[in-house]
Short mmCIF file of C-alpha atoms in Angstrom, two decimals:
data_model
loop_
_atom_site.label_atom_id
_atom_site.label_comp_id
_atom_site.label_asym_id
_atom_site.label_seq_id
_atom_site.Cartn_x
_atom_site.Cartn_y
_atom_site.Cartn_z
CA MET U 818 66.81 217.74 19.70
CA SER U 819 69.86 218.38 21.75
CA ALA U 820 72.20 215.65 22.81
CA ASP U 821 73.51 214.99 26.29
CA PRO U 822 77.26 215.28 26.85
CA ALA U 823 78.62 212.54 24.64
CA ILE U 824 81.47 210.10 24.88
CA PRO U 825 84.25 211.55 22.70
CA PHE U 826 85.54 209.60 19.74
CA PRO U 827 89.06 209.43 18.28
CA SER U 828 90.00 212.49 16.24
CA ASN U 829 92.10 210.50 13.77
CA LYS U 830 89.12 208.50 12.47
CA PRO U 831 85.51 209.48 11.90
CA ARG U 832 83.18 207.30 13.96
CA ALA U 833 80.35 205.19 12.61
CA VAL U 834 77.78 203.84 15.05
CA ILE U 835 75.73 200.92 13.78
CA ILE U 836 72.43 200.01 15.44
CA GLY U 837 71.80 196.28 15.25
CA SER U 838 74.01 193.32 14.41
CA GLY U 839 72.00 191.39 11.83
CA PHE U 840 73.72 190.45 8.59
CA GLY U 841 73.12 193.97 7.25
CA GLY U 842 74.68 195.64 10.28
CA LEU U 843 77.66 193.28 10.43
CA ALA U 844 78.33 193.65 6.70
CA ALA U 845 78.05 197.44 7.02
CA ALA U 846 80.56 197.38 9.89
CA VAL U 847 83.08 195.42 7.80
CA ARG U 848 82.70 197.73 4.82
CA LEU U 849 82.92 200.95 6.84
CA GLY U 850 85.85 199.62 8.83
CA ALA U 851 87.69 198.76 5.62
CA ARG U 852 87.16 202.31 4.39
CA GLY U 853 88.68 203.86 7.49
CA TYR U 854 85.81 204.46 9.93
CA ASP U 855 86.08 203.76 13.63
CA VAL U 856 83.14 201.37 14.02
CA THR U 857 80.96 200.56 17.01
CA VAL U 858 78.08 198.08 16.64
CA LEU U 859 75.33 198.23 19.25
CA GLU U 860 73.13 195.16 19.78
CA ARG U 861 70.24 195.22 22.26
CA LEU U 862 70.13 191.41 22.63
CA ASP U 863 72.68 189.26 24.48
CA ARG U 864 74.43 187.99 21.32
CA PRO U 865 75.14 189.34 17.84
CA GLY U 866 73.32 188.19 14.74
CA GLY U 867 69.87 189.75 14.91
CA ARG U 868 67.50 187.43 13.07
CA GLY U 869 70.54 185.34 12.16
CA ARG U 870 71.72 184.73 15.72
CA ALA U 871 72.25 181.19 16.98
CA TYR U 872 71.76 179.68 20.41
CA VAL U 873 72.45 176.40 22.18
CA GLN U 874 69.82 174.60 24.24
CA ASP U 875 70.32 171.21 25.89
CA GLY U 876 73.26 170.49 23.62
CA PHE U 877 71.36 171.35 20.41
CA THR U 878 72.49 174.30 18.26
CA PHE U 879 69.70 176.26 16.60
CA ASP U 880 69.92 178.89 13.87
CA SER U 881 67.13 181.28 14.76
CA GLY U 882 66.34 182.68 11.31
CA PRO U 883 67.99 182.56 7.87
CA THR U 884 69.12 179.10 6.80
CA ILE U 885 69.51 179.28 3.00
CA ILE U 886 72.74 180.84 1.74
CA THR U 887 72.96 182.01 -1.87
CA ALA U 888 75.36 184.40 -3.66
CA PRO U 889 78.38 183.42 -1.55
CA PHE U 890 80.48 186.00 -3.41
CA LEU U 891 78.90 188.65 -1.18
CA PHE U 892 80.46 187.00 1.87
CA GLU U 893 83.73 186.35 0.05
CA GLU U 894 83.95 190.05 -0.77
CA LEU U 895 83.70 190.99 2.92
CA TRP U 896 86.56 188.66 3.77
CA ARG U 897 88.69 190.11 0.95
CA LEU U 898 88.14 193.62 2.30
CA CYS U 899 89.89 192.44 5.45
CA GLY U 900 92.72 190.76 3.57
CA LYS U 901 91.40 187.32 4.42
CA THR U 902 90.04 184.30 2.55
CA PHE U 903 86.46 183.29 3.22
CA SER U 904 87.09 179.57 2.79
CA ASP U 905 89.80 179.66 5.47
CA ASP U 906 87.14 180.50 8.07
CA ILE U 907 83.89 179.12 6.64
CA ASP U 908 83.24 175.67 5.22
CA LEU U 909 80.43 176.27 2.74
CA ARG U 910 78.76 173.21 1.19
CA ALA U 911 76.72 173.37 -2.03
CA LEU U 912 73.41 171.49 -1.82
CA ASP U 913 71.88 169.32 -4.51
CA PRO U 914 68.94 169.09 -4.44
CA TYR U 915 68.37 172.49 -2.86
CA TYR U 916 65.17 171.41 -1.17
CA ARG U 917 62.32 168.95 -1.45
CA ILE U 918 58.69 170.06 -1.77
CA VAL U 919 56.17 167.55 -0.42
CA PHE U 920 52.58 168.04 -1.55
CA ASP U 921 49.50 167.46 0.58
CA ALA U 922 47.77 165.47 -2.15
CA GLY U 923 50.81 163.21 -2.52
CA GLY U 924 54.05 163.34 -4.47
CA HIS U 925 57.11 165.52 -4.18
CA PHE U 926 59.35 167.79 -6.23
CA ASP U 927 63.13 168.12 -5.83
CA ALA U 928 64.66 171.45 -6.81
CA CYS U 929 67.93 170.35 -8.42
CA ALA U 930 71.12 172.30 -9.05
CA ASP U 931 71.78 170.67 -12.43
CA ASP U 932 69.65 171.96 -15.31
CA ALA U 933 69.31 168.52 -16.92
CA ALA U 934 68.30 166.94 -13.62
CA MET U 935 65.77 169.71 -13.06
CA LYS U 936 64.18 169.10 -16.46
CA GLN U 937 63.99 165.38 -15.67
CA GLU U 938 62.18 166.28 -12.45
CA ILE U 939 59.78 168.54 -14.37
CA ALA U 940 59.17 165.75 -16.89
CA ARG U 941 58.50 163.23 -14.12
CA ILE U 942 55.62 165.39 -12.91
CA SER U 943 54.39 166.90 -16.18
CA PRO U 944 56.21 166.14 -19.47
CA GLU U 945 54.21 168.76 -21.34
CA ASP U 946 55.62 171.49 -19.06
CA VAL U 947 59.34 170.95 -19.82
CA GLU U 948 59.35 173.39 -22.72
CA GLY U 949 57.46 175.97 -20.68
CA TYR U 950 59.89 175.55 -17.80
CA THR U 951 62.82 176.16 -20.16
CA ARG U 952 61.21 179.40 -21.35
CA PHE U 953 60.45 180.40 -17.74
CA MET U 954 64.11 180.02 -16.74
CA GLN U 955 65.12 182.17 -19.70
CA HIS U 956 62.67 184.81 -18.48
CA SER U 957 63.96 184.39 -14.92
CA GLU U 958 67.50 185.07 -16.14
CA ARG U 959 66.38 188.25 -17.92
CA LEU U 960 64.76 189.45 -14.69
CA PHE U 961 67.91 188.56 -12.74
CA ARG U 962 70.00 190.70 -15.08
CA ILE U 963 67.66 193.62 -14.43
CA GLY U 964 66.64 193.17 -10.81
CA PHE U 965 69.92 192.05 -9.25
CA GLU U 966 72.89 192.64 -11.52
CA LYS U 967 71.74 196.03 -12.81
CA PHE U 968 69.95 197.52 -9.82
CA GLY U 969 70.57 195.30 -6.78
CA HIS U 970 73.58 197.32 -5.57
CA VAL U 971 72.51 200.75 -6.85
CA PRO U 972 71.08 203.37 -4.47
CA PHE U 973 67.71 204.87 -5.41
CA ASP U 974 68.03 208.35 -3.94
CA HIS U 975 66.29 210.25 -6.71
CA LEU U 976 63.00 209.79 -8.54
CA SER U 977 64.86 210.14 -11.85
CA GLN U 978 66.62 206.84 -11.07
CA MET U 979 63.25 205.12 -10.69
CA ILE U 980 61.97 206.69 -13.89
CA GLY U 981 65.08 205.43 -15.64
CA ILE U 982 64.24 201.79 -14.92
CA VAL U 983 60.60 202.05 -15.98
CA PRO U 984 61.30 200.80 -19.54
CA ASP U 985 62.98 197.70 -18.10
CA LEU U 986 60.05 197.12 -15.73
CA VAL U 987 57.54 197.54 -18.54
CA ARG U 988 59.35 195.05 -20.76
CA ALA U 989 59.54 192.62 -17.84
CA ARG U 990 55.81 193.06 -17.11
CA ALA U 991 56.70 193.84 -13.51
CA ASP U 992 53.11 194.93 -12.96
CA ARG U 993 52.03 191.27 -13.03
CA SER U 994 52.36 188.93 -10.07
CA VAL U 995 54.84 186.11 -9.70
CA TYR U 996 52.08 183.52 -9.70
CA ALA U 997 50.36 184.94 -12.81
CA THR U 998 53.66 184.96 -14.64
CA VAL U 999 54.49 181.38 -13.69
CA CYS U 1000 51.04 180.31 -14.94
CA ASP U 1001 51.97 181.60 -18.38
CA TYR U 1002 54.72 179.00 -18.59
CA VAL U 1003 53.61 175.85 -16.74
CA LYS U 1004 50.22 174.23 -16.16
CA HIS U 1005 50.64 171.55 -13.50
CA PRO U 1006 49.60 172.90 -10.06
CA HIS U 1007 52.63 171.34 -8.35
CA LEU U 1008 54.99 173.11 -10.73
CA ARG U 1009 53.08 176.36 -10.42
CA PHE U 1010 53.70 176.18 -6.68
CA ALA U 1011 57.35 175.13 -7.04
CA LEU U 1012 58.16 178.09 -9.30
CA SER U 1013 56.07 180.75 -7.56
CA TYR U 1014 56.33 180.38 -3.78
CA HIS U 1015 59.78 182.04 -3.46
CA PRO U 1016 58.44 185.50 -2.46
CA LEU U 1017 57.28 183.92 0.80
CA PHE U 1018 60.96 183.52 1.69
CA ILE U 1019 61.26 187.33 1.72
CA GLY U 1020 57.86 188.23 3.13
CA GLY U 1021 56.00 188.67 -0.14
CA ASN U 1022 52.67 187.39 -1.41
CA PRO U 1023 53.25 185.31 -4.59
CA PHE U 1024 49.82 186.37 -5.86
CA ARG U 1025 50.69 190.06 -5.45
CA ALA U 1026 54.49 190.40 -5.50
CA SER U 1027 55.92 191.82 -8.71
CA SER U 1028 57.01 189.30 -11.33
CA ILE U 1029 60.51 190.76 -10.96
CA TYR U 1030 60.85 188.28 -8.08
CA CYS U 1031 60.67 185.44 -10.60
CA MET U 1032 64.39 186.11 -10.83
CA ILE U 1033 64.91 184.05 -7.66
CA SER U 1034 64.71 180.81 -9.64
CA TYR U 1035 67.67 181.83 -11.79
CA PHE U 1036 69.38 183.40 -8.78
CA GLU U 1037 69.49 179.96 -7.16
CA ARG U 1038 70.64 178.29 -10.37
CA HIS U 1039 73.37 180.87 -10.99
CA TRP U 1040 75.09 180.67 -7.59
CA GLY U 1041 73.55 177.61 -6.02
CA VAL U 1042 72.13 177.08 -2.54
CA HIS U 1043 74.64 176.49 0.22
CA PHE U 1044 74.96 175.43 3.83
CA ALA U 1045 77.61 176.78 6.20
CA MET U 1046 79.08 174.09 8.44
CA GLY U 1047 78.32 175.08 12.00
CA GLY U 1048 75.05 176.61 10.80
CA THR U 1049 74.26 180.20 9.94
CA GLY U 1050 75.65 181.15 13.32
CA ALA U 1051 79.12 180.30 11.96
CA LEU U 1052 78.74 183.13 9.45
CA VAL U 1053 77.79 185.54 12.22
CA LYS U 1054 80.81 184.43 14.26
CA GLY U 1055 83.05 184.87 11.22
CA LEU U 1056 81.79 188.42 10.56
CA VAL U 1057 82.24 189.35 14.21
CA GLY U 1058 85.83 188.14 13.95
CA LEU U 1059 86.41 190.35 10.90
CA ILE U 1060 85.05 193.42 12.66
CA GLU U 1061 87.09 192.87 15.79
CA GLY U 1062 90.17 192.21 13.63
CA GLN U 1063 89.67 195.64 12.09
CA GLY U 1064 89.59 197.21 15.55
CA GLY U 1065 85.81 197.61 15.58
CA VAL U 1066 83.75 197.10 18.72
CA ILE U 1067 80.56 195.08 19.14
CA ARG U 1068 78.57 195.80 22.30
CA THR U 1069 75.71 193.50 23.27
CA LYS U 1070 72.93 194.36 25.72
CA ALA U 1071 73.26 197.90 24.45
CA GLU U 1072 69.76 199.07 23.57
CA VAL U 1073 69.48 202.27 21.56
CA ALA U 1074 66.60 204.43 22.78
CA GLU U 1075 67.10 207.36 20.42
CA ILE U 1076 69.12 208.59 17.48
CA THR U 1077 70.29 212.05 18.51
CA VAL U 1078 69.71 214.76 15.92
CA GLU U 1079 70.78 218.38 15.65
CA ASN U 1080 69.75 220.60 12.75
CA ARG U 1081 68.31 217.57 10.92
CA ARG U 1082 71.64 215.74 11.12
CA ALA U 1083 72.32 212.55 13.09
CA THR U 1084 74.94 213.18 15.77
CA GLY U 1085 74.96 209.83 17.55
CA VAL U 1086 72.74 207.71 19.75
CA ARG U 1087 71.41 207.65 23.28
CA LEU U 1088 71.18 204.25 24.94
CA ALA U 1089 68.38 203.11 27.21
CA SER U 1090 70.92 203.31 30.05
CA GLY U 1091 71.28 207.05 29.43
CA GLU U 1092 74.73 206.79 27.88
CA THR U 1093 75.19 208.94 24.78
CA ILE U 1094 77.62 208.01 22.01
CA ALA U 1095 78.66 210.63 19.48
CA ALA U 1096 79.13 209.69 15.85
CA ASP U 1097 79.89 211.21 12.49
CA ILE U 1098 77.45 208.85 10.81
CA VAL U 1099 74.76 206.53 12.15
CA VAL U 1100 73.71 203.34 10.36
CA SER U 1101 70.51 201.61 11.43
CA ASN U 1102 70.11 197.88 10.94
CA ALA U 1103 67.11 197.98 13.25
CA ASP U 1104 63.64 197.45 11.81
CA THR U 1105 63.19 200.40 9.45
CA ALA U 1106 59.69 201.36 10.61
CA THR U 1107 60.85 201.17 14.23
CA THR U 1108 63.89 203.29 13.39
CA TYR U 1109 61.70 206.12 12.14
CA ALA U 1110 58.75 205.79 14.52
CA LYS U 1111 60.66 205.08 17.74
CA LEU U 1112 64.32 206.01 17.44
CA LEU U 1113 63.47 209.24 15.59
CA ALA U 1114 60.18 209.93 17.36
CA LYS U 1115 61.23 213.48 18.27
CA ALA U 1116 62.99 214.28 15.02
CA PRO U 1117 61.35 216.26 12.20
CA ARG U 1118 60.30 213.86 9.44
CA LYS U 1119 58.73 214.94 6.17
CA CYS U 1120 59.00 211.66 4.30
CA TRP U 1121 58.67 208.70 6.68
CA THR U 1122 56.06 210.20 8.96
CA ASP U 1123 54.05 208.15 11.43
CA ARG U 1124 51.06 208.45 9.10
CA LYS U 1125 53.01 207.04 6.15
CA LEU U 1126 54.38 204.20 8.27
CA ASP U 1127 50.86 203.38 9.45
CA ARG U 1128 49.64 203.17 5.85
CA ALA U 1129 52.49 200.97 4.62
CA ALA U 1130 51.93 197.28 3.90
CA TYR U 1131 53.92 194.92 6.09
CA SER U 1132 55.06 191.37 5.46
CA MET U 1133 53.51 188.35 7.07
CA SER U 1134 55.03 186.98 10.22
CA VAL U 1135 56.11 183.43 10.99
CA PHE U 1136 55.67 180.93 13.80
CA VAL U 1137 58.86 178.96 14.42
CA TRP U 1138 59.16 175.82 16.50
CA TYR U 1139 62.73 174.82 17.34
CA PHE U 1140 63.11 171.27 18.58
CA GLY U 1141 65.60 168.48 19.04
CA THR U 1142 64.91 164.76 18.86
CA ARG U 1143 66.48 161.84 20.69
CA ARG U 1144 66.72 159.93 17.39
CA LYS U 1145 67.69 160.71 13.82
CA TYR U 1146 65.41 160.99 10.78
CA PRO U 1147 67.90 160.15 8.02
CA ARG U 1148 65.39 160.34 5.16
CA VAL U 1149 64.64 164.02 5.81
CA GLN U 1150 66.72 166.45 3.76
CA PRO U 1151 68.18 169.74 5.06
CA HIS U 1152 65.39 171.84 3.53
CA THR U 1153 61.85 170.50 3.09
CA ILE U 1154 58.66 172.38 2.25
CA LEU U 1155 55.49 170.62 3.34
CA VAL U 1156 52.63 172.14 1.33
CA GLY U 1157 49.18 172.42 2.89
CA PRO U 1158 45.89 171.62 1.12
CA ARG U 1159 45.28 175.24 0.04
CA TYR U 1160 47.77 177.54 -1.66
CA GLY U 1161 46.04 180.70 -2.85
CA ALA U 1162 43.34 180.65 -0.18
CA HIS U 1163 45.87 180.12 2.59
CA VAL U 1164 48.08 182.96 1.33
CA ALA U 1165 44.99 185.19 1.29
CA ASP U 1166 44.26 184.16 4.90
CA ILE U 1167 47.73 185.34 5.87
CA PHE U 1168 48.07 188.57 3.88
CA ASP U 1169 44.51 189.79 3.29
CA ARG U 1170 42.06 188.28 5.75
CA LYS U 1171 44.76 188.10 8.45
CA VAL U 1172 43.31 185.04 10.13
CA LEU U 1173 45.14 182.09 11.66
CA ALA U 1174 43.90 179.14 9.61
CA GLU U 1175 43.63 175.62 10.99
CA ASP U 1176 45.70 174.24 8.09
CA PHE U 1177 49.21 175.37 7.26
CA SER U 1178 52.26 174.90 5.11
CA LEU U 1179 55.63 174.30 6.73
CA TYR U 1180 59.29 174.82 6.01
CA LEU U 1181 61.28 172.16 7.87
CA TYR U 1182 64.99 172.73 8.45
CA ARG U 1183 67.22 169.82 9.47
CA PRO U 1184 70.82 171.11 9.60
CA THR U 1185 72.08 167.88 11.15
CA ALA U 1186 71.49 166.22 7.78
CA ILE U 1187 74.78 167.93 6.83
CA ASP U 1188 76.43 168.82 10.14
CA PRO U 1189 75.77 166.23 12.89
CA SER U 1190 77.77 168.34 15.37
CA LEU U 1191 74.73 170.62 15.77
CA ALA U 1192 73.06 167.99 17.97
CA PRO U 1193 74.19 165.44 20.56
CA GLU U 1194 75.31 162.13 19.12
CA GLY U 1195 72.44 160.13 17.62
CA CYS U 1196 70.09 163.15 17.71
CA ASP U 1197 68.69 165.66 15.20
CA THR U 1198 68.20 169.41 15.31
CA PHE U 1199 65.13 170.90 13.56
CA TYR U 1200 63.06 173.95 13.16
CA ALA U 1201 59.60 174.10 11.62
CA LEU U 1202 58.46 177.45 10.26
CA SER U 1203 54.85 178.28 9.44
CA PRO U 1204 53.89 181.55 7.68
CA VAL U 1205 51.19 183.34 9.72
CA PRO U 1206 49.61 186.81 9.69
CA HIS U 1207 51.32 189.64 11.54
CA MET U 1208 49.98 191.15 14.75
CA ASP U 1209 47.10 192.99 13.07
CA SER U 1210 45.39 189.59 13.12
CA GLY U 1211 44.63 190.08 16.80
CA VAL U 1212 45.77 186.52 17.59
CA ASP U 1213 46.57 186.09 21.29
CA TRP U 1214 49.77 184.10 20.97
CA SER U 1215 50.05 183.63 24.73
CA SER U 1216 47.13 181.21 24.47
CA LYS U 1217 47.40 180.08 20.83
CA ALA U 1218 51.12 179.26 20.62
CA GLU U 1219 51.10 175.89 22.36
CA PRO U 1220 48.01 174.51 20.56
CA TYR U 1221 49.52 175.67 17.26
CA ARG U 1222 52.82 173.95 18.09
CA GLN U 1223 50.94 170.76 18.95
CA ALA U 1224 49.12 170.90 15.61
CA ILE U 1225 52.45 171.23 13.80
CA ALA U 1226 53.87 168.31 15.78
CA ARG U 1227 50.89 166.13 14.85
CA ARG U 1228 51.21 167.05 11.19
CA LEU U 1229 54.91 166.25 11.12
CA SER U 1230 54.30 162.97 12.95
CA GLU U 1231 51.77 161.99 10.28
CA THR U 1232 54.10 162.85 7.40
CA LEU U 1233 57.84 163.42 7.56
CA LEU U 1234 58.74 162.58 11.17
CA PRO U 1235 56.87 159.47 12.34
CA GLY U 1236 56.58 159.18 16.10
CA LEU U 1237 57.84 162.74 16.56
CA GLU U 1238 55.70 163.58 19.57
CA ASP U 1239 57.46 160.89 21.61
CA GLU U 1240 60.95 161.80 20.40
CA VAL U 1241 61.21 165.53 21.24
CA VAL U 1242 63.72 166.21 24.02
CA THR U 1243 64.07 169.98 23.77
CA SER U 1244 61.69 172.61 22.45
CA ARG U 1245 61.34 176.34 21.97
CA ILE U 1246 58.96 178.59 20.04
CA PHE U 1247 59.10 182.07 18.51
CA THR U 1248 55.84 183.80 17.61
CA PRO U 1249 54.79 187.07 15.94
CA GLN U 1250 54.54 188.49 19.46
CA ASN U 1251 58.23 187.70 19.91
CA PHE U 1252 59.07 189.35 16.60
CA GLN U 1253 57.37 192.47 17.92
CA ASP U 1254 58.72 192.39 21.47
CA VAL U 1255 62.14 190.74 21.13
CA LEU U 1256 63.20 191.90 17.65
CA GLN U 1257 61.11 195.11 17.79
CA SER U 1258 59.64 194.50 14.36
CA ARG U 1259 56.63 196.67 13.69
CA LYS U 1260 53.42 194.60 13.83
CA GLY U 1261 55.59 191.53 14.40
CA ALA U 1262 56.27 191.41 10.64
CA ALA U 1263 59.11 188.97 10.09
CA PHE U 1264 60.49 190.71 6.97
CA GLY U 1265 59.61 194.38 7.47
CA PHE U 1266 57.74 196.00 4.59
CA GLU U 1267 55.92 193.65 2.24
CA ALA U 1268 57.77 192.89 -1.00
CA ALA U 1269 55.59 194.76 -3.50
CA LEU U 1270 56.34 196.87 -6.58
CA THR U 1271 55.00 200.00 -4.89
CA GLN U 1272 57.33 199.39 -1.94
CA SER U 1273 60.48 198.62 -3.93
CA ALA U 1274 63.49 200.60 -5.16
CA TRP U 1275 62.76 204.36 -4.91
CA PHE U 1276 59.44 203.67 -3.16
CA ARG U 1277 61.19 201.78 -0.36
CA PRO U 1278 62.95 203.64 2.49
CA HIS U 1279 66.24 204.81 1.02
CA ASN U 1280 69.64 203.59 2.19
CA LYS U 1281 70.50 207.25 2.68
CA SER U 1282 67.74 208.64 4.87
CA GLU U 1283 65.46 211.10 3.14
CA ASP U 1284 64.69 212.82 6.46
CA ILE U 1285 67.93 212.95 8.44
CA GLU U 1286 71.42 213.74 7.15
CA ARG U 1287 74.24 211.38 8.04
CA LEU U 1288 71.72 208.60 8.79
CA TYR U 1289 71.87 205.44 6.68
CA LEU U 1290 69.75 202.30 6.58
CA VAL U 1291 70.62 198.67 5.92
CA GLY U 1292 68.66 195.45 6.30
CA ALA U 1293 65.37 193.98 5.14
CA GLY U 1294 63.36 197.19 5.43
CA THR U 1295 65.40 199.23 2.97
CA HIS U 1296 66.59 198.77 -0.62
CA PRO U 1297 66.94 196.17 -2.10
CA GLY U 1298 64.85 194.16 0.40
CA ALA U 1299 64.70 191.04 2.57
CA GLY U 1300 66.75 187.87 2.25
CA VAL U 1301 70.41 187.27 3.08
CA PRO U 1302 71.90 188.28 -0.31
CA THR U 1303 69.77 191.42 -0.59
CA VAL U 1304 70.49 192.42 3.01
CA LEU U 1305 74.21 192.05 2.29
CA SER U 1306 73.65 194.12 -0.84
CA SER U 1307 72.07 196.89 1.23
CA ALA U 1308 75.41 197.21 3.05
CA ARG U 1309 77.17 197.23 -0.31
CA VAL U 1310 75.10 200.28 -1.29
CA LEU U 1311 76.67 202.18 1.62
CA ASP U 1312 79.91 202.40 -0.35
CA ALA U 1313 78.10 204.72 -2.76
CA VAL U 1314 76.12 206.87 -0.31
CA THR U 1315 78.27 207.33 2.82
CA PRO U 1316 80.97 210.02 2.89
CA ASP U 1317 84.60 209.20 2.23
CA PRO U 1318 86.12 209.24 5.74
CA ARG U 1319 89.17 211.14 4.44
CA SER U 1320 86.99 213.99 3.23
CA MET U 1321 85.24 214.08 6.59
CA LEU U 1322 88.57 214.52 8.39
CA GLU U 1323 89.54 217.34 6.04
CA THR U 1324 86.38 219.27 6.97
CA CYS U 1325 86.83 218.82 10.71
#
């Protein structure tokens, strides 16, 4: 491919162009800017943040995607790179309990920050499972040491690196599923759910995802679960401020149509407007499958071919209803999981049968439980998220979305939010169709590739593209995977795989 005449870039700094302004793209911009790159971030939507963007509607502030913040040190590190202190800009509040799980058959479980309080909660539900829970958390810590501390920030560019971790994976029984592993430790069905559902947060099937993801339980215990005052959008705003303070540029409504390539090397991007921007390196925070299939459609690809992308397994999608109420619901915590009547069968509906079931489980987010400023006085801001199959289900969301929203409203009215249907004053929905059309996620998958052992580490698209030189990938679709801390870690990997900008200037 040949590029059109390109906008020149400063000769005293190599230029990095970043496609997409999700947490991975913003973190990559901070890191590359701190190392001496001239950074330009291109965002096709009207505001930065990607899945983490925020918007205001009728006086209510909504976080569109991620809401649970763990491993705050990854944010703190970005602020330090800019000579700033994270806590000066962001008011982060630790939560305890992290979230409440409400079961369809009755009863609830509070995930507590304190180990003693957590064991008391386990004992309240099933005294005979306390010892098993203790052993499970010890196992979770071992997996954390392997999966995050040892390999979470390490690039997997060579098969030898994957072979090197095989002994650790064998000892951890990573071939077994999260759910099967949890069942070895606890017997009560409520506890089996409470300790195994976490892969759903990152697009994985608990009955298929590798047991390595059991580390999430210790991950939460180790660093806690936090809420950023102002919502997740405050973190996006803070990162944008860091980038602009470094001299970087963030352009919104700048849709990238193509990554330009010459002699199998990325040379920049061409926008949908026709404008071409030259770059020494290109970093894509766009959906990984879309990056290869669309933005590199004309480029020679031996690894991530269209055929391989077609055969990959993709995560489920989600249906999200954002709504504000004219009254408050003070008994509802910031994070609540409302479990449906079927666990395994419903997960199979989503991942395997790919059908939209009549029943559902919900994640309910009420940020105004902590920050009342996110709604008008006396009101509450919510979103309700329901895991659903991706677009291969064939569901026509143009006709199904409103009935599905109404079903969610009825369920919430019957359980957590009495009288809800008469209290809603503002409303908005986001469906798998929107994930496909607005966020350009392949198949409308909310988390990119499914979290599975055969699509992890070396098997996942590499942070340093296998097909195109000087192209790098960050975000949910590359190593180490989906979720805010892992997406931030994908940007951390760039420090090891992108060229030193000083060496690039010496070769110019």
